[in-house]
PDB file of C-alpha atoms and ligand atoms in Angstrom:
ATOM      1  CA  MET A   1       1.633  26.032  27.995  1.00 47.00           C
ATOM      2  CA  ALA A   2       2.984  22.672  28.435  1.00 63.00           C
ATOM      3  CA  GLY A   3       4.222  22.332  24.647  1.00 89.00           C
ATOM      4  CA  TYR A   4       5.760  19.237  23.145  1.00 96.00           C
ATOM      5  CA  ILE A   5       8.984  17.394  22.753  1.00 98.00           C
ATOM      6  CA  VAL A   6      10.003  14.556  20.216  1.00 98.00           C
ATOM      7  CA  PHE A   7      12.116  11.647  21.189  1.00 98.00           C
ATOM      8  CA  ALA A   8      14.324  10.045  18.604  1.00 98.00           C
ATOM      9  CA  GLY A   9      14.309   6.166  19.249  1.00 98.00           C
ATOM     10  CA  SER A  10      18.096   4.591  18.285  1.00 98.00           C
ATOM     11  CA  ALA A  11      15.968   2.690  15.185  1.00 98.00           C
ATOM     12  CA  ASN A  12      16.301   5.261  12.449  1.00 98.00           C
ATOM     13  CA  PRO A  13      18.294   8.225  13.641  1.00 97.00           C
ATOM     14  CA  ALA A  14      18.677   9.755  10.225  1.00 98.00           C
ATOM     15  CA  LEU A  15      15.223   9.969   9.412  1.00 98.00           C
ATOM     16  CA  ALA A  16      14.478  11.207  13.246  1.00 98.00           C
ATOM     17  CA  ALA A  17      17.243  14.157  12.420  1.00 98.00           C
ATOM     18  CA  ALA A  18      15.459  14.801   9.352  1.00 98.00           C
ATOM     19  CA  VAL A  19      12.050  14.938  10.905  1.00 98.00           C
ATOM     20  CA  THR A  20      13.236  17.211  13.770  1.00 98.00           C
ATOM     21  CA  GLN A  21      15.326  19.846  11.294  1.00 98.00           C
ATOM     22  CA  ALA A  22      12.001  19.736   9.473  1.00 97.00           C
ATOM     23  CA  LEU A  23      10.164  21.176  12.512  1.00 97.00           C
ATOM     24  CA  GLU A  24      12.962  22.980  13.388  1.00 96.00           C
ATOM     25  CA  VAL A  25      13.168  21.397  16.797  1.00 97.00           C
ATOM     26  CA  VAL A  26      15.857  19.640  19.028  1.00 97.00           C
ATOM     27  CA  PRO A  27      15.445  16.382  19.788  1.00 97.00           C
ATOM     28  CA  GLY A  28      14.565  15.581  23.360  1.00 98.00           C
ATOM     29  CA  ALA A  29      17.409  14.505  25.310  1.00 98.00           C
ATOM     30  CA  ALA A  30      17.563  10.623  26.515  1.00 98.00           C
ATOM     31  CA  GLU A  31      20.002   7.830  27.345  1.00 98.00           C
ATOM     32  CA  VAL A  32      19.520   4.750  25.642  1.00 98.00           C
ATOM     33  CA  GLU A  33      21.448   1.705  26.734  1.00 97.00           C
ATOM     34  CA  ARG A  34      21.895  -1.962  25.906  1.00 96.00           C
ATOM     35  CA  PHE A  35      22.939  -3.574  28.881  1.00 97.00           C
ATOM     36  CA  PRO A  36      25.454  -6.655  28.482  1.00 97.00           C
ATOM     37  CA  ASP A  37      22.132  -9.434  29.205  1.00 97.00           C
ATOM     38  CA  GLY A  38      20.387  -7.582  26.397  1.00 95.00           C
ATOM     39  CA  GLU A  39      18.071  -5.562  28.442  1.00 98.00           C
ATOM     40  CA  THR A  40      17.136  -1.862  26.911  1.00 98.00           C
ATOM     41  CA  SER A  41      17.218   0.979  29.375  1.00 98.00           C
ATOM     42  CA  VAL A  42      16.233   4.404  28.823  1.00 98.00           C
ATOM     43  CA  THR A  43      16.681   7.592  30.598  1.00 98.00           C
ATOM     44  CA  LEU A  44      15.095  10.668  30.157  1.00 98.00           C
ATOM     45  CA  MET A  45      17.446  13.802  30.542  1.00 98.00           C
ATOM     46  CA  GLU A  46      14.762  16.513  30.637  1.00 97.00           C
ATOM     47  CA  SER A  47      11.311  17.072  31.969  1.00 98.00           C
ATOM     48  CA  VAL A  48       8.103  15.743  30.154  1.00 98.00           C
ATOM     49  CA  ARG A  49       5.662  16.638  32.908  1.00 98.00           C
ATOM     50  CA  GLY A  50       2.503  17.748  31.181  1.00 97.00           C
ATOM     51  CA  LYS A  51       3.875  17.662  27.736  1.00 97.00           C
ATOM     52  CA  ASP A  52       2.881  15.912  24.379  1.00 97.00           C
ATOM     53  CA  VAL A  53       5.588  13.323  23.890  1.00 98.00           C
ATOM     54  CA  TYR A  54       6.115  12.016  20.137  1.00 98.00           C
ATOM     55  CA  LEU A  55       8.490   8.891  20.477  1.00 98.00           C
ATOM     56  CA  LEU A  56       9.739   8.472  16.862  1.00 98.00           C
ATOM     57  CA  GLN A  57      10.617   4.778  16.343  1.00 98.00           C
ATOM     58  CA  PRO A  58      10.342   2.490  13.809  1.00 98.00           C
ATOM     59  CA  THR A  59      10.016  -1.240  14.794  1.00 98.00           C
ATOM     60  CA  CYS A  60      11.894  -2.385  11.971  1.00 98.00           C
ATOM     61  CA  PRO A  61      15.027  -5.074  12.550  1.00 98.00           C
ATOM     62  CA  PRO A  62      16.341  -5.758  14.861  1.00 97.00           C
ATOM     63  CA  VAL A  63      12.447  -5.754  15.463  1.00 98.00           C
ATOM     64  CA  ASN A  64      12.379  -7.291  19.164  1.00 98.00           C
ATOM     65  CA  ASP A  65      14.727  -4.670  20.289  1.00 98.00           C
ATOM     66  CA  ASN A  66      13.151  -1.734  18.407  1.00 98.00           C
ATOM     67  CA  VAL A  67       9.662  -2.786  19.765  1.00 98.00           C
ATOM     68  CA  MET A  68      11.121  -3.074  23.496  1.00 98.00           C
ATOM     69  CA  GLU A  69      12.885   0.080  23.195  1.00 98.00           C
ATOM     70  CA  LEU A  70       9.870   1.863  22.178  1.00 98.00           C
ATOM     71  CA  LEU A  71       7.844   0.500  25.106  1.00 98.00           C
ATOM     72  CA  VAL A  72      10.767   1.136  27.368  1.00 98.00           C
ATOM     73  CA  PHE A  73      10.518   4.625  26.246  1.00 98.00           C
ATOM     74  CA  ALA A  74       6.700   5.170  26.803  1.00 98.00           C
ATOM     75  CA  ASP A  75       7.073   3.527  30.147  1.00 98.00           C
ATOM     76  CA  ALA A  76       9.833   6.016  31.339  1.00 98.00           C
ATOM     77  CA  CYS A  77       7.450   9.026  29.849  1.00 98.00           C
ATOM     78  CA  ARG A  78       4.372   7.673  31.630  1.00 98.00           C
ATOM     79  CA  ARG A  79       6.238   7.692  35.108  1.00 98.00           C
ATOM     80  CA  ALA A  80       7.450  11.294  34.589  1.00 98.00           C
ATOM     81  CA  ALA A  81       4.169  12.460  34.031  1.00 98.00           C
ATOM     82  CA  ALA A  82       4.042  13.085  30.529  1.00 98.00           C
ATOM     83  CA  GLY A  83       0.880  14.483  28.951  1.00 97.00           C
ATOM     84  CA  ARG A  84      -0.233  12.306  25.895  1.00 97.00           C
ATOM     85  CA  ILE A  85       2.269   9.922  24.634  1.00 98.00           C
ATOM     86  CA  HIS A  86       2.068   9.547  20.616  1.00 98.00           C
ATOM     87  CA  ALA A  87       3.977   6.771  19.067  1.00 98.00           C
ATOM     88  CA  VAL A  88       5.282   7.319  15.535  1.00 98.00           C
ATOM     89  CA  LEU A  89       6.217   4.153  13.799  1.00 98.00           C
ATOM     90  CA  PRO A  90       6.994   5.031  10.402  1.00 98.00           C
ATOM     91  CA  TYR A  91       7.444   1.222   9.986  1.00 98.00           C
ATOM     92  CA  TYR A  92       4.829  -1.184  12.162  1.00 98.00           C
ATOM     93  CA  GLY A  93       6.831  -4.301  12.556  1.00 98.00           C
ATOM     94  CA  TYR A  94       4.996  -7.584  13.195  1.00 98.00           C
ATOM     95  CA  ALA A  95       2.039  -5.992  11.205  1.00 97.00           C
ATOM     96  CA  ARG A  96       2.182  -9.110   8.810  1.00 96.00           C
ATOM     97  CA  SER A  97       1.001 -11.023  11.987  1.00 96.00           C
ATOM     98  CA  ASP A  98      -2.245  -9.718  11.503  1.00 96.00           C
ATOM     99  CA  LYS A  99      -4.320 -13.214  11.544  1.00 95.00           C
ATOM    100  CA  ARG A 100      -4.152 -17.099  12.656  1.00 94.00           C
ATOM    101  CA  HIS A 101      -4.394 -18.549   8.875  1.00 89.00           C
ATOM    102  CA  GLY A 102      -6.925 -21.383  10.773  1.00 92.00           C
ATOM    103  CA  ARG A 103      -3.532 -22.537  12.578  1.00 93.00           C
ATOM    104  CA  ARG A 104      -2.519 -22.210  15.952  1.00 96.00           C
ATOM    105  CA  GLU A 105      -0.922 -19.115  15.734  1.00 96.00           C
ATOM    106  CA  ALA A 106      -0.224 -15.619  17.814  1.00 97.00           C
ATOM    107  CA  ILE A 107      -1.785 -12.316  16.147  1.00 98.00           C
ATOM    108  CA  THR A 108       1.448 -10.609  17.244  1.00 98.00           C
ATOM    109  CA  ALA A 109       0.346  -7.277  15.678  1.00 98.00           C
ATOM    110  CA  SER A 110      -2.439  -7.078  17.910  1.00 98.00           C
ATOM    111  CA  MET A 111      -0.441  -8.294  20.943  1.00 98.00           C
ATOM    112  CA  VAL A 112       2.436  -5.367  20.010  1.00 98.00           C
ATOM    113  CA  ALA A 113      -0.672  -3.001  19.937  1.00 98.00           C
ATOM    114  CA  LEU A 114      -2.013  -4.110  23.542  1.00 98.00           C
ATOM    115  CA  LEU A 115       1.827  -3.599  25.011  1.00 98.00           C
ATOM    116  CA  MET A 116       2.086  -0.417  23.743  1.00 98.00           C
ATOM    117  CA  ARG A 117      -1.162   0.979  25.184  1.00 98.00           C
ATOM    118  CA  THR A 118      -0.053  -0.935  28.633  1.00 98.00           C
ATOM    119  CA  ALA A 119       3.058   0.843  28.362  1.00 98.00           C
ATOM    120  CA  GLY A 120       1.144   4.245  28.437  1.00 98.00           C
ATOM    121  CA  ILE A 121       1.042   5.098  24.390  1.00 98.00           C
ATOM    122  CA  ASP A 122      -2.284   7.164  23.970  1.00 98.00           C
ATOM    123  CA  HIS A 123      -1.896   7.273  20.137  1.00 98.00           C
ATOM    124  CA  VAL A 124      -0.034   5.687  17.093  1.00 98.00           C
ATOM    125  CA  VAL A 125       0.912   7.363  14.017  1.00 98.00           C
ATOM    126  CA  THR A 126       2.465   5.040  11.191  1.00 98.00           C
ATOM    127  CA  LEU A 127       2.681   4.634   7.603  1.00 98.00           C
ATOM    128  CA  ASP A 128       1.551   2.307   4.998  1.00 98.00           C
ATOM    129  CA  LEU A 129       0.451  -0.502   7.198  1.00 97.00           C
ATOM    130  CA  HIS A 130       0.511  -4.087   5.875  1.00 95.00           C
ATOM    131  CA  THR A 131      -3.604  -4.357   6.391  1.00 94.00           C
ATOM    132  CA  ASP A 132      -6.309  -1.907   7.539  1.00 94.00           C
ATOM    133  CA  GLN A 133      -7.483  -4.092  10.327  1.00 95.00           C
ATOM    134  CA  VAL A 134      -3.845  -3.560  12.415  1.00 97.00           C
ATOM    135  CA  GLU A 135      -5.563  -0.210  12.915  1.00 98.00           C
ATOM    136  CA  GLY A 136      -8.139  -2.011  15.142  1.00 98.00           C
ATOM    137  CA  PHE A 137      -5.765  -3.599  17.269  1.00 98.00           C
ATOM    138  CA  PHE A 138      -4.942  -0.565  19.073  1.00 98.00           C
ATOM    139  CA  PRO A 139      -7.791   0.375  21.542  1.00 97.00           C
ATOM    140  CA  GLY A 140      -7.035   4.282  21.197  1.00 97.00           C
ATOM    141  CA  PRO A 141      -6.576   7.136  18.418  1.00 98.00           C
ATOM    142  CA  PHE A 142      -4.689   5.517  15.392  1.00 98.00           C
ATOM    143  CA  ASP A 143      -3.367   7.567  12.187  1.00 98.00           C
ATOM    144  CA  THR A 144      -2.242   5.899   8.986  1.00 98.00           C
ATOM    145  CA  LEU A 145      -0.366   8.116   6.596  1.00 98.00           C
ATOM    146  CA  THR A 146       0.701   7.034   3.101  1.00 98.00           C
ATOM    147  CA  ALA A 147       4.011   7.488   1.333  1.00 98.00           C
ATOM    148  CA  VAL A 148       1.871   6.703  -2.173  1.00 98.00           C
ATOM    149  CA  PRO A 149       1.959  10.276  -3.098  1.00 98.00           C
ATOM    150  CA  THR A 150       5.713  11.236  -2.174  1.00 98.00           C
ATOM    151  CA  LEU A 151       6.444   8.131  -4.042  1.00 98.00           C
ATOM    152  CA  CYS A 152       4.422   8.730  -7.232  1.00 98.00           C
ATOM    153  CA  ALA A 153       6.053  12.350  -7.434  1.00 98.00           C
ATOM    154  CA  ALA A 154       9.583  10.412  -7.759  1.00 98.00           C
ATOM    155  CA  LEU A 155       8.352   8.094  -9.988  1.00 98.00           C
ATOM    156  CA  GLY A 156       6.714   9.967 -12.230  1.00 95.00           C
ATOM    157  CA  PRO A 157       9.100  11.598 -14.347  1.00 95.00           C
ATOM    158  CA  GLU A 158      10.954   8.140 -14.527  1.00 94.00           C
ATOM    159  CA  LEU A 159       8.125   5.865 -16.200  1.00 96.00           C
ATOM    160  CA  PRO A 160       7.987   5.720 -19.765  1.00 95.00           C
ATOM    161  CA  PRO A 161       4.372   6.334 -20.997  1.00 93.00           C
ATOM    162  CA  ASP A 162       3.639   2.521 -21.754  1.00 93.00           C
ATOM    163  CA  ALA A 163       4.200   1.606 -18.049  1.00 98.00           C
ATOM    164  CA  VAL A 164       1.283  -0.420 -16.340  1.00 98.00           C
ATOM    165  CA  VAL A 165       1.223  -0.759 -12.530  1.00 98.00           C
ATOM    166  CA  VAL A 166       1.290  -4.385 -11.113  1.00 98.00           C
ATOM    167  CA  SER A 167       0.139  -5.750  -8.024  1.00 98.00           C
ATOM    168  CA  PRO A 168       2.043  -8.577  -6.935  1.00 96.00           C
ATOM    169  CA  ASP A 169      -1.228 -10.391  -5.285  1.00 94.00           C
ATOM    170  CA  ALA A 170      -4.690  -9.781  -4.790  1.00 92.00           C
ATOM    171  CA  GLY A 171      -3.941  -8.254  -1.218  1.00 92.00           C
ATOM    172  CA  ARG A 172      -2.126  -5.508  -2.755  1.00 95.00           C
ATOM    173  CA  ALA A 173      -4.693  -4.632  -5.469  1.00 96.00           C
ATOM    174  CA  LYS A 174      -6.429  -1.492  -3.401  1.00 96.00           C
ATOM    175  CA  LEU A 175      -2.539  -0.021  -3.250  1.00 97.00           C
ATOM    176  CA  ALA A 176      -1.665  -0.439  -6.639  1.00 98.00           C
ATOM    177  CA  THR A 177      -5.201   1.224  -7.855  1.00 98.00           C
ATOM    178  CA  GLU A 178      -3.634   4.201  -5.581  1.00 97.00           C
ATOM    179  CA  TYR A 179      -0.786   4.072  -7.598  1.00 98.00           C
ATOM    180  CA  ALA A 180      -2.008   3.552 -10.876  1.00 98.00           C
ATOM    181  CA  THR A 181      -4.631   6.578 -10.404  1.00 98.00           C
ATOM    182  CA  ARG A 182      -1.958   8.791  -9.128  1.00 97.00           C
ATOM    183  CA  LEU A 183       0.274   8.071 -11.888  1.00 98.00           C
ATOM    184  CA  ASP A 184      -2.586   7.820 -14.589  1.00 97.00           C
ATOM    185  CA  ARG A 185      -1.456   4.400 -15.724  1.00 97.00           C
ATOM    186  CA  PRO A 186      -3.328   0.854 -16.480  1.00 98.00           C
ATOM    187  CA  LEU A 187      -3.650  -1.899 -13.565  1.00 98.00           C
ATOM    188  CA  ALA A 188      -2.488  -5.343 -13.961  1.00 98.00           C
ATOM    189  CA  VAL A 189      -3.013  -8.185 -10.845  1.00 97.00           C
ATOM    190  CA  LEU A 190      -1.369 -11.153 -10.149  1.00 97.00           C
ATOM    191  CA  HIS A 191      -2.731 -13.813  -8.163  1.00 94.00           C
ATOM    192  CA  LYS A 192      -0.518 -16.326  -6.090  1.00 88.00           C
ATOM    193  CA  ARG A 193      -1.296 -19.489  -4.513  1.00 82.00           C
ATOM    194  CA  ARG A 194       0.635 -20.395  -1.071  1.00 74.00           C
ATOM    195  CA  GLU A 195       2.251 -23.600  -1.269  1.00 73.00           C
ATOM    196  CA  THR A 196       3.428 -23.901   2.120  1.00 67.00           C
ATOM    197  CA  GLY A 197       4.237 -21.208   4.898  1.00 60.00           C
ATOM    198  CA  THR A 198       7.047 -19.687   2.783  1.00 66.00           C
ATOM    199  CA  ARG A 199       6.572 -20.631  -0.517  1.00 72.00           C
ATOM    200  CA  THR A 200       4.036 -18.999  -2.900  1.00 79.00           C
ATOM    201  CA  GLN A 201       3.020 -19.550  -6.704  1.00 85.00           C
ATOM    202  CA  VAL A 202       1.902 -17.036  -9.032  1.00 86.00           C
ATOM    203  CA  THR A 203      -1.048 -18.682 -10.800  1.00 88.00           C
ATOM    204  CA  HIS A 204      -3.107 -15.818 -12.760  1.00 93.00           C
ATOM    205  CA  LEU A 205      -2.461 -12.457 -14.166  1.00 95.00           C
ATOM    206  CA  VAL A 206      -5.267 -10.126 -15.056  1.00 95.00           C
ATOM    207  CA  GLY A 207      -4.239  -7.262 -16.992  1.00 95.00           C
ATOM    208  CA  GLU A 208      -1.863  -6.747 -20.186  1.00 96.00           C
ATOM    209  CA  VAL A 209       1.806  -6.205 -19.899  1.00 97.00           C
ATOM    210  CA  GLU A 210       2.780  -7.436 -22.993  1.00 97.00           C
ATOM    211  CA  GLY A 211       5.863  -5.258 -24.355  1.00 97.00           C
ATOM    212  CA  ARG A 212       5.582  -2.977 -21.496  1.00 98.00           C
ATOM    213  CA  THR A 213       7.174  -1.697 -18.661  1.00 98.00           C
ATOM    214  CA  CYS A 214       6.093  -3.102 -15.233  1.00 98.00           C
ATOM    215  CA  LEU A 215       6.068  -1.207 -12.063  1.00 98.00           C
ATOM    216  CA  ILE A 216       5.355  -3.667  -9.542  1.00 98.00           C
ATOM    217  CA  ILE A 217       4.324  -2.106  -6.006  1.00 98.00           C
ATOM    218  CA  ASP A 218       4.297  -3.482  -2.759  1.00 98.00           C
ATOM    219  CA  ASP A 219       3.715  -2.104   1.000  1.00 98.00           C
ATOM    220  CA  MET A 220       7.358  -3.475   2.037  1.00 97.00           C
ATOM    221  CA  ILE A 221      10.136  -5.679   0.473  1.00 97.00           C
ATOM    222  CA  SER A 222      11.677  -7.896   3.011  1.00 96.00           C
ATOM    223  CA  THR A 223      13.708 -10.490   1.240  1.00 95.00           C
ATOM    224  CA  GLY A 224      12.739  -9.659  -2.307  1.00 95.00           C
ATOM    225  CA  GLY A 225      11.143 -13.281  -3.075  1.00 93.00           C
ATOM    226  CA  THR A 226       7.764 -12.097  -3.635  1.00 93.00           C
ATOM    227  CA  LEU A 227       9.214  -9.649  -5.995  1.00 96.00           C
ATOM    228  CA  VAL A 228      11.575 -11.775  -7.916  1.00 96.00           C
ATOM    229  CA  GLU A 229       8.528 -14.319  -8.599  1.00 95.00           C
ATOM    230  CA  SER A 230       6.329 -11.485  -9.774  1.00 96.00           C
ATOM    231  CA  VAL A 231       9.102 -10.400 -12.222  1.00 97.00           C
ATOM    232  CA  GLY A 232       9.378 -14.157 -13.559  1.00 96.00           C
ATOM    233  CA  ALA A 233       5.532 -14.436 -13.885  1.00 96.00           C
ATOM    234  CA  LEU A 234       5.367 -10.987 -15.834  1.00 97.00           C
ATOM    235  CA  ARG A 235       8.514 -12.212 -18.081  1.00 97.00           C
ATOM    236  CA  GLU A 236       6.850 -15.160 -19.098  1.00 96.00           C
ATOM    237  CA  ALA A 237       4.062 -12.991 -20.025  1.00 96.00           C
ATOM    238  CA  GLY A 238       5.856 -11.070 -22.362  1.00 97.00           C
ATOM    239  CA  ALA A 239       6.621  -8.082 -19.999  1.00 98.00           C
ATOM    240  CA  ALA A 240       9.609  -5.934 -21.203  1.00 97.00           C
ATOM    241  CA  ALA A 241      11.085  -4.286 -18.356  1.00 98.00           C
ATOM    242  CA  PHE A 242      10.426  -3.833 -14.339  1.00 98.00           C
ATOM    243  CA  VAL A 243      10.479  -0.977 -11.936  1.00 98.00           C
ATOM    244  CA  VAL A 244       9.431  -1.741  -8.367  1.00 98.00           C
ATOM    245  CA  SER A 245       8.294   0.894  -5.807  1.00 98.00           C
ATOM    246  CA  ALA A 246       7.585   0.025  -1.992  1.00 98.00           C
ATOM    247  CA  THR A 247       7.189   1.856   1.253  1.00 98.00           C
ATOM    248  CA  HIS A 248       9.371  -0.116   3.524  1.00 98.00           C
ATOM    249  CA  GLY A 249      12.612  -0.977   1.847  1.00 98.00           C
ATOM    250  CA  LEU A 250      13.773  -3.643   4.553  1.00 97.00           C
ATOM    251  CA  LEU A 251      15.897  -5.478   1.831  1.00 97.00           C
ATOM    252  CA  LEU A 252      17.416  -8.057   4.127  1.00 95.00           C
ATOM    253  CA  ARG A 253      19.731 -10.577   3.104  1.00 91.00           C
ATOM    254  CA  ASN A 254      20.955 -10.013  -0.460  1.00 94.00           C
ATOM    255  CA  ALA A 255      17.759  -8.849  -1.875  1.00 96.00           C
ATOM    256  CA  VAL A 256      18.732  -5.577  -3.846  1.00 97.00           C
ATOM    257  CA  ASP A 257      21.217  -8.278  -5.616  1.00 97.00           C
ATOM    258  CA  ARG A 258      18.089 -10.930  -6.276  1.00 97.00           C
ATOM    259  CA  LEU A 259      16.326  -7.809  -7.565  1.00 98.00           C
ATOM    260  CA  ALA A 260      19.019  -6.845  -9.953  1.00 98.00           C
ATOM    261  CA  ASP A 261      19.648 -10.200 -10.905  1.00 98.00           C
ATOM    262  CA  ALA A 262      16.142 -10.776 -11.611  1.00 98.00           C
ATOM    263  CA  GLY A 263      16.201  -7.719 -14.138  1.00 98.00           C
ATOM    264  CA  VAL A 264      14.691  -4.917 -11.848  1.00 98.00           C
ATOM    265  CA  GLU A 265      16.389  -1.705 -13.065  1.00 98.00           C
ATOM    266  CA  ARG A 266      15.132   0.735 -10.557  1.00 97.00           C
ATOM    267  CA  LEU A 267      13.893   0.269  -7.209  1.00 98.00           C
ATOM    268  CA  PHE A 268      12.122   2.792  -5.321  1.00 98.00           C
ATOM    269  CA  VAL A 269      11.801   2.835  -1.514  1.00 98.00           C
ATOM    270  CA  THR A 270      11.167   4.969   1.254  1.00 98.00           C
ATOM    271  CA  ASP A 271      13.492   5.990   4.577  1.00 98.00           C
ATOM    272  CA  THR A 272      10.977   4.520   6.700  1.00 98.00           C
ATOM    273  CA  VAL A 273      13.593   2.094   7.587  1.00 98.00           C
ATOM    274  CA  PRO A 274      17.650   2.642   7.557  1.00 97.00           C
ATOM    275  CA  PRO A 275      18.920   2.441   4.090  1.00 91.00           C
ATOM    276  CA  CYS A 276      20.570  -0.989   3.190  1.00 90.00           C
ATOM    277  CA  GLU A 277      23.663  -1.403   0.881  1.00 89.00           C
ATOM    278  CA  ASP A 278      23.388  -1.086  -2.818  1.00 92.00           C
ATOM    279  CA  ARG A 279      26.278  -1.955  -4.742  1.00 93.00           C
ATOM    280  CA  ARG A 280      24.099  -2.495  -7.658  1.00 94.00           C
ATOM    281  CA  GLY A 281      23.211   1.124  -7.997  1.00 95.00           C
ATOM    282  CA  ILE A 282      19.607   0.150  -8.415  1.00 97.00           C
ATOM    283  CA  VAL A 283      17.802   1.351  -5.186  1.00 98.00           C
ATOM    284  CA  ARG A 284      16.266   5.443  -5.056  1.00 97.00           C
ATOM    285  CA  VAL A 285      15.428   6.457  -1.483  1.00 98.00           C
ATOM    286  CA  VAL A 286      12.774   8.834  -1.154  1.00 98.00           C
ATOM    287  CA  SER A 287      12.135  10.648   1.917  1.00 98.00           C
ATOM    288  CA  VAL A 288       9.454  10.651   4.151  1.00 98.00           C
ATOM    289  CA  ALA A 289      10.518  13.501   6.445  1.00 98.00           C
ATOM    290  CA  PRO A 290       8.558  16.187   5.203  1.00 98.00           C
ATOM    291  CA  LEU A 291       5.288  14.060   5.485  1.00 98.00           C
ATOM    292  CA  LEU A 292       6.085  13.118   8.912  1.00 98.00           C
ATOM    293  CA  ALA A 293       7.173  16.279   9.803  1.00 98.00           C
ATOM    294  CA  HIS A 294       3.785  17.602   8.069  1.00 98.00           C
ATOM    295  CA  ALA A 295       1.449  15.359  10.183  1.00 98.00           C
ATOM    296  CA  LEU A 296       3.260  16.016  13.408  1.00 98.00           C
ATOM    297  CA  ARG A 297       2.775  19.862  12.838  1.00 97.00           C
ATOM    298  CA  GLN A 298      -0.796  19.311  12.383  1.00 97.00           C
ATOM    299  CA  LEU A 299      -0.930  16.996  15.381  1.00 97.00           C
ATOM    300  CA  VAL A 300       0.930  18.989  17.970  1.00 96.00           C
ATOM    301  CA  GLN A 301      -2.052  21.817  17.347  1.00 95.00           C
ATOM    302  CA  ASP A 302      -4.536  19.281  17.369  1.00 95.00           C
ATOM    303  CA  ARG A 303      -5.664  19.649  13.704  1.00 96.00           C
ATOM    304  CA  SER A 304      -6.906  17.240  10.948  1.00 96.00           C
ATOM    305  CA  LEU A 305      -4.456  14.940   8.816  1.00 96.00           C
ATOM    306  CA  GLN A 306      -7.261  15.192   6.156  1.00 92.00           C
ATOM    307  CA  GLU A 307      -5.102  17.109   3.752  1.00 90.00           C
ATOM    308  CA  LEU A 308      -1.941  14.661   3.897  1.00 90.00           C
ATOM    309  CA  PHE A 309      -4.470  11.997   2.464  1.00 84.00           C
TER     310      PHE A 309
HETATM  311  C1  R5P B 401       3.163  -9.820   1.523  1.00 50.25           C
HETATM  312  O1  R5P B 401       2.154 -10.039   1.488  1.00 50.25           O
HETATM  313  C2  R5P B 401       3.979  -8.381   1.765  1.00 50.25           C
HETATM  314  O2  R5P B 401       3.177  -7.207   1.253  1.00 50.25           O
HETATM  315  C3  R5P B 401       5.296  -8.741   1.217  1.00 50.25           C
HETATM  316  O3  R5P B 401       4.712  -8.951  -0.236  1.00 50.25           O
HETATM  317  C4  R5P B 401       5.895  -9.454   1.776  1.00 50.25           C
HETATM  318  O4  R5P B 401       6.121  -9.539   2.777  1.00 50.25           O
HETATM  319  C5  R5P B 401       7.769  -8.978   1.225  1.00 50.25           C
HETATM  320  O5  R5P B 401       8.513  -9.917   1.794  1.00 50.25           O
HETATM  321  P1  R5P B 401       9.557 -10.662   0.657  1.00 50.25           P
HETATM  322  O6  R5P B 401      10.189  -9.540   0.158  1.00 50.25           O
HETATM  323  O7  R5P B 401      10.445 -11.597   1.609  1.00 50.25           O
HETATM  324  O8  R5P B 401       8.878 -11.881  -0.345  1.00 50.25           O
END
C-alpha cells in the first residue's frame, strides 16, 4: 500500500506539529530554503512515489512567500511522482480578493487557486473561507471546514446569559447565525457603507443590544479596524461589554492594543495562523489541530467529512 505523508510548510510550525502529533505520524522530511535573492527552494528528503501527500501550509503573512512555498512544495511532489496532492490551508490568503467591485482589479483568490492547480494540487482543504465563491475558483475537489463549533465550545462557558451575537456587517450574517444557533443567543447585525477603498462607516443596527454583552464575530481580524468601528457603533447603541471571536486572528500591527483600548474584554481566535504578541492578556487561542487531524484521518481513508459540520 502506497500510504500517505504529511509535509509541514514553514508558515505555522506549531500547528503542523500539533496536527501530526494528533495523527501520530512523523512529518515528511523536506528542506525548505530561502535564497539570498528571495527565491524559495524545497527538496523532499524522502520518496513520495505513488503516495497521497498532504501539504499543511496556511497562506498567512508573509502571504506571498507562503503561497510560493506551497506551490514549490507541490511542484516538488508532482515531479517526484506523488499520487494525489492535497493542500491543507488552515488560512486561505487572498480570499478577500474575490470580486472586482466594478473596478479594474484582479481576482487574486481565483488566480491563486489556478496556480495551485497548475503546480499539481488535486484537492484543497481549508477553514472558514471569507466567501463561499472562493471554492468555485479551484477546478477540483475542495473542502471547507469550520472552526465555529470549536470556538463555540470555548465561548459557551464564558458568555453571560444576556449576550447577543453581533455580525459586523451584512456579509457575516450567515456566520453570525451559525454562532447564535450554536450558543442559543439572539442575533444583531450591523450594516456598513464603504466610503473609500479602505474606510467604512456603520450606518444601521438591526437587533437589541442595549445593556447587553455583545459577542462580535468575524471570519478574520487583520488590523482590527472593522471591529473597533463595530464596538463604537454598539457602544453608542448602549451595549455594555464586548467579546470578540474570529477564526483567523492575523492581528497585525497593534490590533490587540487597538481592540483592548476600544473596550474588548476577551478575544477568541484559533491557531490557523501563528499567535501574535498579547501584552494586554485578552487573547485566548483555541486550537484547530484536533479538527484538522480528524479531517485528515477521514480523508486518508477516503471517508466523508460530513460528521465534522
Ligand atoms: C471583511 O470583510 C472581513 O470579513 C474582515 O472584517 C476584515 O477583513 C478584517 O480586517 P480588519 O481587521 O483590518 O478590519
